[in-house]
Short mmCIF file of C-alpha atoms in Angstrom, two decimals:
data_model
loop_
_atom_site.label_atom_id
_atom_site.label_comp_id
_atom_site.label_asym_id
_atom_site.label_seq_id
_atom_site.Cartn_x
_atom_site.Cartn_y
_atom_site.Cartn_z
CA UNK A 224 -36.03 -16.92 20.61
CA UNK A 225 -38.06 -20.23 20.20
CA UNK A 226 -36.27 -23.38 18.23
CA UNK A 227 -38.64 -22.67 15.04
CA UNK A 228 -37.44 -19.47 14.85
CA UNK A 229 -33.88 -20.67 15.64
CA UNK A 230 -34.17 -23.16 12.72
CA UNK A 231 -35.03 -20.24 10.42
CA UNK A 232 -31.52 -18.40 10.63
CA UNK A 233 -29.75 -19.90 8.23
CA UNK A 234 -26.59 -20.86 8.78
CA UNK A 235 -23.56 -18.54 7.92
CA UNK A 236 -21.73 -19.98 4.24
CA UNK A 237 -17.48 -20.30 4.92
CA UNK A 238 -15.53 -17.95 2.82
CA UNK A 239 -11.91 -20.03 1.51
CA UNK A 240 -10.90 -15.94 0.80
CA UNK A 241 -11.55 -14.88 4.51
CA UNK A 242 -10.09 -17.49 5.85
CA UNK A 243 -7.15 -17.14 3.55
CA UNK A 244 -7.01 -13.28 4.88
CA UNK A 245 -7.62 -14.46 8.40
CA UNK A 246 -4.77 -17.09 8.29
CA UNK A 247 -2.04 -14.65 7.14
CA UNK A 248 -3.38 -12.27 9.48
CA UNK A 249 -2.47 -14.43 12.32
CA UNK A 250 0.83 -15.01 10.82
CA UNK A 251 1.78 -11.72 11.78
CA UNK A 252 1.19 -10.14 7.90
CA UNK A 253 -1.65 -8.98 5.52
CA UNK A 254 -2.64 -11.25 2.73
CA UNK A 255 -0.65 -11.48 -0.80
CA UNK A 256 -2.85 -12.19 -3.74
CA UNK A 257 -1.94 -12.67 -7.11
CA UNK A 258 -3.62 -12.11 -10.34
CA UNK A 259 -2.38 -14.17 -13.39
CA UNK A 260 -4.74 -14.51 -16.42
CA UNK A 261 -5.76 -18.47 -17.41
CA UNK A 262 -4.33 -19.84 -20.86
CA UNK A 263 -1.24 -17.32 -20.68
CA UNK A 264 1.16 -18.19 -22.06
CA UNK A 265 -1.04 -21.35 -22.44
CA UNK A 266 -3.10 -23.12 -20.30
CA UNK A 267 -0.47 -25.26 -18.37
CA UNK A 268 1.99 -22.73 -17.98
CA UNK A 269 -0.71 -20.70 -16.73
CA UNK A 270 -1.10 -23.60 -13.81
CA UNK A 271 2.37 -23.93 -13.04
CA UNK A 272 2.59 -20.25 -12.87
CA UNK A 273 -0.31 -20.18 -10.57
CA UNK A 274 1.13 -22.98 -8.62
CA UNK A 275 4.92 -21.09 -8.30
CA UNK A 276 2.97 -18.00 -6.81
CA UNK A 277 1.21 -20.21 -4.24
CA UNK A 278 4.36 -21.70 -3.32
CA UNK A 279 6.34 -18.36 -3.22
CA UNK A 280 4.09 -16.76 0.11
CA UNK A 281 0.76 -15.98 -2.26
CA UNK A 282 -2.71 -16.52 -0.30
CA UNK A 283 -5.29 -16.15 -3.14
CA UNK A 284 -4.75 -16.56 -6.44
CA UNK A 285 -7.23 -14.69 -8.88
CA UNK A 286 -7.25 -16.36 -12.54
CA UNK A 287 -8.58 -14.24 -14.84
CA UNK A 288 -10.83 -15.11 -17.53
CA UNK A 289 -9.62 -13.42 -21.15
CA UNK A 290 -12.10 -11.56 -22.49
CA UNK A 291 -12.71 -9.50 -25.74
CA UNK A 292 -13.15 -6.22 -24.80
CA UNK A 293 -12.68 -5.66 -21.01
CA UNK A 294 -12.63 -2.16 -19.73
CA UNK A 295 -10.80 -2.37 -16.57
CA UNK A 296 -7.24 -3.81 -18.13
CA UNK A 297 -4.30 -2.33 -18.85
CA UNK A 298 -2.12 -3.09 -21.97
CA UNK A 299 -0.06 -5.62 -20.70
CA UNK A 300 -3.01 -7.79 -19.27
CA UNK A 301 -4.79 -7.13 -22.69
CA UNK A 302 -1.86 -8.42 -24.43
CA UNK A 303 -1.96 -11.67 -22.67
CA UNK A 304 -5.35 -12.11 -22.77
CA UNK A 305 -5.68 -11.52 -26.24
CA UNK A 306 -2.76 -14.39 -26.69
CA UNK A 307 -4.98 -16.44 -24.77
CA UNK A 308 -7.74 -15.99 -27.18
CA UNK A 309 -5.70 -16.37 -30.09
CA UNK A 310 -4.52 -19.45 -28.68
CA UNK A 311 -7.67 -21.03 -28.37
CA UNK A 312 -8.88 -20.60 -24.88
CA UNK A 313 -12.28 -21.63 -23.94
CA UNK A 314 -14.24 -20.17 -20.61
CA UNK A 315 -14.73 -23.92 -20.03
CA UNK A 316 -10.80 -24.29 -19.76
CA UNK A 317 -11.13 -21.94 -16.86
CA UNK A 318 -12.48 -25.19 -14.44
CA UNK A 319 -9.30 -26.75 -15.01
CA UNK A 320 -6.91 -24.33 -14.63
CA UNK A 321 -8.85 -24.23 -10.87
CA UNK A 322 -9.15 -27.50 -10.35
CA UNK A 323 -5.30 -27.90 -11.10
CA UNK A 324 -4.09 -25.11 -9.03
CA UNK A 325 -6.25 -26.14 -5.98
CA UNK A 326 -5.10 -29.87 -5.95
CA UNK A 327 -1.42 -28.60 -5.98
CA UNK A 328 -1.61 -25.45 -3.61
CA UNK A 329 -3.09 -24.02 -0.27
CA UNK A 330 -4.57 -21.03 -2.01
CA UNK A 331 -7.81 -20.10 -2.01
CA UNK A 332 -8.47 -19.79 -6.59
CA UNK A 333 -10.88 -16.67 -7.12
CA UNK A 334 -11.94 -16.38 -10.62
CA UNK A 335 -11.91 -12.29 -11.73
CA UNK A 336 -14.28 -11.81 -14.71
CA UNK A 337 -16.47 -9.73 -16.81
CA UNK A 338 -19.92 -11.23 -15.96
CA UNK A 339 -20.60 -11.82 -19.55
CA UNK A 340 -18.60 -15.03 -19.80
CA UNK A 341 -20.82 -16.08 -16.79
CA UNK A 342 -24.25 -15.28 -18.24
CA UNK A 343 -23.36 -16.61 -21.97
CA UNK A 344 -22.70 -20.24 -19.52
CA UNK A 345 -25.57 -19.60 -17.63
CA UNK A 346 -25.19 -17.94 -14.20
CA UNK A 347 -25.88 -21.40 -11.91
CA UNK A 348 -24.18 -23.54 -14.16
CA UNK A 349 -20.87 -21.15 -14.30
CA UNK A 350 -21.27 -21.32 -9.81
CA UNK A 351 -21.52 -25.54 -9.72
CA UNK A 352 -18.52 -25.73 -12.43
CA UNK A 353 -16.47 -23.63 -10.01
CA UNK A 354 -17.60 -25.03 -6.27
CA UNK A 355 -16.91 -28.59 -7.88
CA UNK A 356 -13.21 -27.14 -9.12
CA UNK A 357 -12.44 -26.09 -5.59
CA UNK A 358 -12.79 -22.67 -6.49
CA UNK A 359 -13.29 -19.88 -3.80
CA UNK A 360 -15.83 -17.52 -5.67
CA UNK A 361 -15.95 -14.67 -8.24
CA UNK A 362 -14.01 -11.16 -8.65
CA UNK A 363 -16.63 -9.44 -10.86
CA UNK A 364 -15.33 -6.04 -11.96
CA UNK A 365 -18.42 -4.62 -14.03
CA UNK A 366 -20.95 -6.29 -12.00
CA UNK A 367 -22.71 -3.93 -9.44
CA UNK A 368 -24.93 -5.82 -6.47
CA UNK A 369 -28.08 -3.95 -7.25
CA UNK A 370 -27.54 -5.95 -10.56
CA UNK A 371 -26.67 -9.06 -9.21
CA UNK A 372 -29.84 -11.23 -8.23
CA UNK A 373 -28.60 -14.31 -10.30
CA UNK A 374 -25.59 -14.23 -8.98
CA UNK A 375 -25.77 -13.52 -5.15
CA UNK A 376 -28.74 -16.81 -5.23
CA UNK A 377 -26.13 -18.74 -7.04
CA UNK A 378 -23.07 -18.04 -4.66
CA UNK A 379 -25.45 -18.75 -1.91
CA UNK A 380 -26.64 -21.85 -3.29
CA UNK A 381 -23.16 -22.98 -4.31
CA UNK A 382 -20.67 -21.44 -0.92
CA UNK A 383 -19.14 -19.05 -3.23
CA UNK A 384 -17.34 -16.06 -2.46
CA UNK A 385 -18.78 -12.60 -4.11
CA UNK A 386 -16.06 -9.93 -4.27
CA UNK A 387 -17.57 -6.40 -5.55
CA UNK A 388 -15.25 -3.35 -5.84
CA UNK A 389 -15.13 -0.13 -4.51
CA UNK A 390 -13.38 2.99 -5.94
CA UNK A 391 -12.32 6.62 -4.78
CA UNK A 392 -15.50 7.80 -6.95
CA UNK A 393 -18.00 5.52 -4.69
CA UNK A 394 -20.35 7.66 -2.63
CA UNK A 395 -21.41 6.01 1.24
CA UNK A 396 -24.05 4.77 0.52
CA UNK A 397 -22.49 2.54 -2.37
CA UNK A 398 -19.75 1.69 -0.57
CA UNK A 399 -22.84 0.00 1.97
CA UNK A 400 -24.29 -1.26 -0.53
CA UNK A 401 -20.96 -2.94 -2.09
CA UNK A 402 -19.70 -3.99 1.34
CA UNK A 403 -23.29 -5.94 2.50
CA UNK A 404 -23.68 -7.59 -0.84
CA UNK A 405 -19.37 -8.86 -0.59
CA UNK A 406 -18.19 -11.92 0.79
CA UNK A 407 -15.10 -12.64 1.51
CA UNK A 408 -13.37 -9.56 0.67
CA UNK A 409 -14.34 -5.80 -0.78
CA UNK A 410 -11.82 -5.11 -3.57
CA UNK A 411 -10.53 -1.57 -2.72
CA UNK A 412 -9.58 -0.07 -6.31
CA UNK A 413 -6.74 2.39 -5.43
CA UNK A 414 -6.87 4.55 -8.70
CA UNK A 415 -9.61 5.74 -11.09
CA UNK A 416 -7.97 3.78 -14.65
CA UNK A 417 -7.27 0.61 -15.86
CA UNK A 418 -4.65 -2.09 -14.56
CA UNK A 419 -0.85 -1.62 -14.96
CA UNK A 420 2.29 -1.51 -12.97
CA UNK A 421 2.80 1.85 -10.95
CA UNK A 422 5.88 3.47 -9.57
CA UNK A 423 3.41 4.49 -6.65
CA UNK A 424 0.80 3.76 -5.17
CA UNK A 425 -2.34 5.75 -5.34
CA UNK A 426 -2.92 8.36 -2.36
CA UNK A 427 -6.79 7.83 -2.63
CA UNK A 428 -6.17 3.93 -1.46
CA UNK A 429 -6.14 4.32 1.59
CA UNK A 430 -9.34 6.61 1.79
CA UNK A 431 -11.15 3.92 -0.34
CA UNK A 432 -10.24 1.14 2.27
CA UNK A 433 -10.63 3.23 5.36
CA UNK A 434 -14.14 4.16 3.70
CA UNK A 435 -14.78 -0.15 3.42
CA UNK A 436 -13.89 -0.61 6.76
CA UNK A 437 -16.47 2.06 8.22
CA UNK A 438 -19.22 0.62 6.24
CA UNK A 439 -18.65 -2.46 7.93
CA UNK A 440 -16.05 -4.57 5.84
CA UNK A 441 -13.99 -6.96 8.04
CA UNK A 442 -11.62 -7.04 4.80
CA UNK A 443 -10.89 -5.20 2.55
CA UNK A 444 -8.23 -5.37 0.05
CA UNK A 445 -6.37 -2.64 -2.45
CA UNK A 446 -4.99 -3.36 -6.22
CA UNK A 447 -4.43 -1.51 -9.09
CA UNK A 448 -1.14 -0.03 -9.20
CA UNK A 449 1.02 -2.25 -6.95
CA UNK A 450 4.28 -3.96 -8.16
CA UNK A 451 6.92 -3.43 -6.18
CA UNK A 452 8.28 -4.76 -2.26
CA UNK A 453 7.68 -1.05 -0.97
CA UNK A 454 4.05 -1.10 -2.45
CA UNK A 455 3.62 -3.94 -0.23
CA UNK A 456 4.53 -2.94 2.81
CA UNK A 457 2.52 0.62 2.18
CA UNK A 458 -0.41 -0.79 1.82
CA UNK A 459 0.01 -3.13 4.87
CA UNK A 460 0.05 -0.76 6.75
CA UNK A 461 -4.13 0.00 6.17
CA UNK A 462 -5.45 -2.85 4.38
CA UNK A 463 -6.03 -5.77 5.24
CA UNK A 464 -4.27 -7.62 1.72
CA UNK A 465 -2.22 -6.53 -0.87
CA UNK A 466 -3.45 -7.04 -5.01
CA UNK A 467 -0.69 -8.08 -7.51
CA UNK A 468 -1.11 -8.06 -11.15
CA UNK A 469 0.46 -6.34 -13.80
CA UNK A 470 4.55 -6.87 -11.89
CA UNK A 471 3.24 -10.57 -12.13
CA UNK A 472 2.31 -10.99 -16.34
CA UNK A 473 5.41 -9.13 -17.11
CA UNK A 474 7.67 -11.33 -14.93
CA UNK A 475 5.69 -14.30 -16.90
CA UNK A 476 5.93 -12.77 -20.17
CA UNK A 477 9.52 -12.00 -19.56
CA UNK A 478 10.64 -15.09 -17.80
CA UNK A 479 8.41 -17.84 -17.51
CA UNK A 480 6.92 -19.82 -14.59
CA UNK A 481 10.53 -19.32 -12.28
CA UNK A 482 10.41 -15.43 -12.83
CA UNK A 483 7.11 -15.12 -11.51
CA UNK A 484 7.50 -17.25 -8.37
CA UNK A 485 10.86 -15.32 -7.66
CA UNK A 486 9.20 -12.21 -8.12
CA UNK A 487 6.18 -13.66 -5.78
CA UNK A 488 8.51 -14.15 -3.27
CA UNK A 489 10.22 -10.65 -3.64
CA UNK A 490 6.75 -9.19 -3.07
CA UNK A 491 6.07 -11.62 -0.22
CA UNK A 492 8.87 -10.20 1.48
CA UNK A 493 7.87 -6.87 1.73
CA UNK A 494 5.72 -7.95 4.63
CA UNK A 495 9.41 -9.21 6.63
CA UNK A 496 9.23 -5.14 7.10
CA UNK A 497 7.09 -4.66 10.50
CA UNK A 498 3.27 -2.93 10.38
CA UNK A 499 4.13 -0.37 12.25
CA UNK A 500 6.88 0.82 10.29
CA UNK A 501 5.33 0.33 6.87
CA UNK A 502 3.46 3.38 6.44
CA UNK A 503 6.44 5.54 7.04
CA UNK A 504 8.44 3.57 4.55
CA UNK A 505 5.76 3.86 1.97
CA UNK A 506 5.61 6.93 2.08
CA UNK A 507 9.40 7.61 1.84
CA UNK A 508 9.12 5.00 -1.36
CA UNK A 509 6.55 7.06 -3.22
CA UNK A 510 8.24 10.08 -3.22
#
């Protein structure tokens, strides 16, 4: 290859989820991340709840934007969102709740969101806020890549992370198309539903991730469903990180900032359980 054409590959963009994956990986364990919606119960305590998670063995925290009529939650998240909104919460707020949670954690801050928030702040302008709040990129649940020109120039542009998901319904050839378009991490959707807390975990998860990984995913990542230790450690034992939710808001709801960064660290320790012996234990658990 000659140095012009050299000069023309460009150079690969760093993913803060990856290498949050890839750290915990070499740490012996899959990834924890947490999902905690911004301005719930208001916008600080969603920070220091964000913060306790971090601090309590959680890799990536995803802060979710409340939104009027999202199709993927489950009632408890639509209950706190809808207190969020209520309360006054801006999409603007979400930069600080970011910005805070990156200057006093480790984590790498995905932002989960219905992409229209993004396009009603304009699609590049909705990117720089984030890369200048230290964010890691975008969780965009009803976003499809065939659909996402804006966004994928915009991530590029800005060193963003672009999570898509994929679901027990997606055929191969989505599941490609979903894994090329991803970086940092395909979100493996373990049920066909909305969000909420689970006494098991979906049999169809693992197929969904197994599926990622052939199509070339070097992580891939399972929610929907999980909130207890056991969940943990089942889905350890295939994926590659572990999606909390649901368990999380409650414990917030319930009991504040400490509940949900002792309950962090409950679900943390369902990793202490070796690999190996996860699957069998999952499977005992969801019986």
């Amino acid at each position: 290859m000659s140095d012009s054409a050299a000069a023309a590959v460009p150079a690969a963009i760093p993913s803060k989820s990856a290498a949050a994956i890839e750290k915990a990986k070499a740490e012996g364990r899959k990834a924890l991340i947490a999902y905690l919606p911004a301005g719930y119960p208001d916008k600080q305590s969603s920070i220091d709840a964000a913060i306790a998670v971090a601090r309590n063995g959680a890799d990536i925290i995803e802060i979710g934007i409340p939104y009027s009529d999202p199709v993927m939650d489950g009632e408890v998240i639509q209950a706190a969102t809808t207190q969020a909104l209520a309360n006054g919460f801006q999409v603007n707020d979400v930069f600080d709740v970011v910005k805070a949670i990156t200057e006093h954690s480790d984590a790498a801050v995905m932002v989960m969101t219905y992409w229209n928030p993004v396009m009603q702040l304009g699609v590049d302008e909705f990117s720089r806020r984030l890369a200048e709040a230290g964010g890691a990129g975008l969780i965009t649940p009803d976003l499809i890549p065939d659909e996402a020109a804006e966004w994928l120039a915009a991530s590029d542009k800005y060193g963003l992370d672009r999570v898509f998901l994929v679901a027990p319904s997606s055929t191969p050839e989505r599941v490609a198309m979903t894994v090329q378009a991803t970086r940092g991490f395909t979100y493996a959707v373990s049920i066909m539903g909305v969000t909420g807390a689970r006494s098991s975990v979906s049999s169809a998860a693992e197929a969904v991730v197994a599926a990622a990984h052939r199509a070339g995913a070097e992580r891939a990542c399972v929610g929907l469903g999980v909130s207890r230790p056991e969940h943990v450690r089942e889905i350890a034992a295939y994926a590659d990180g572990v999606i909390v939710g649901t368990a999380l808001v409650v414990a917030l709801r319930d009991g504040g900032v400490d509940a949900v960064g002792a309950l962090a660290k409950e679900l943390s320790s369902g990793f202490d359980a070796p690999l190996a012996a996860a699957a069998a234990t999952g499977n005992e658990s969801a019986q």
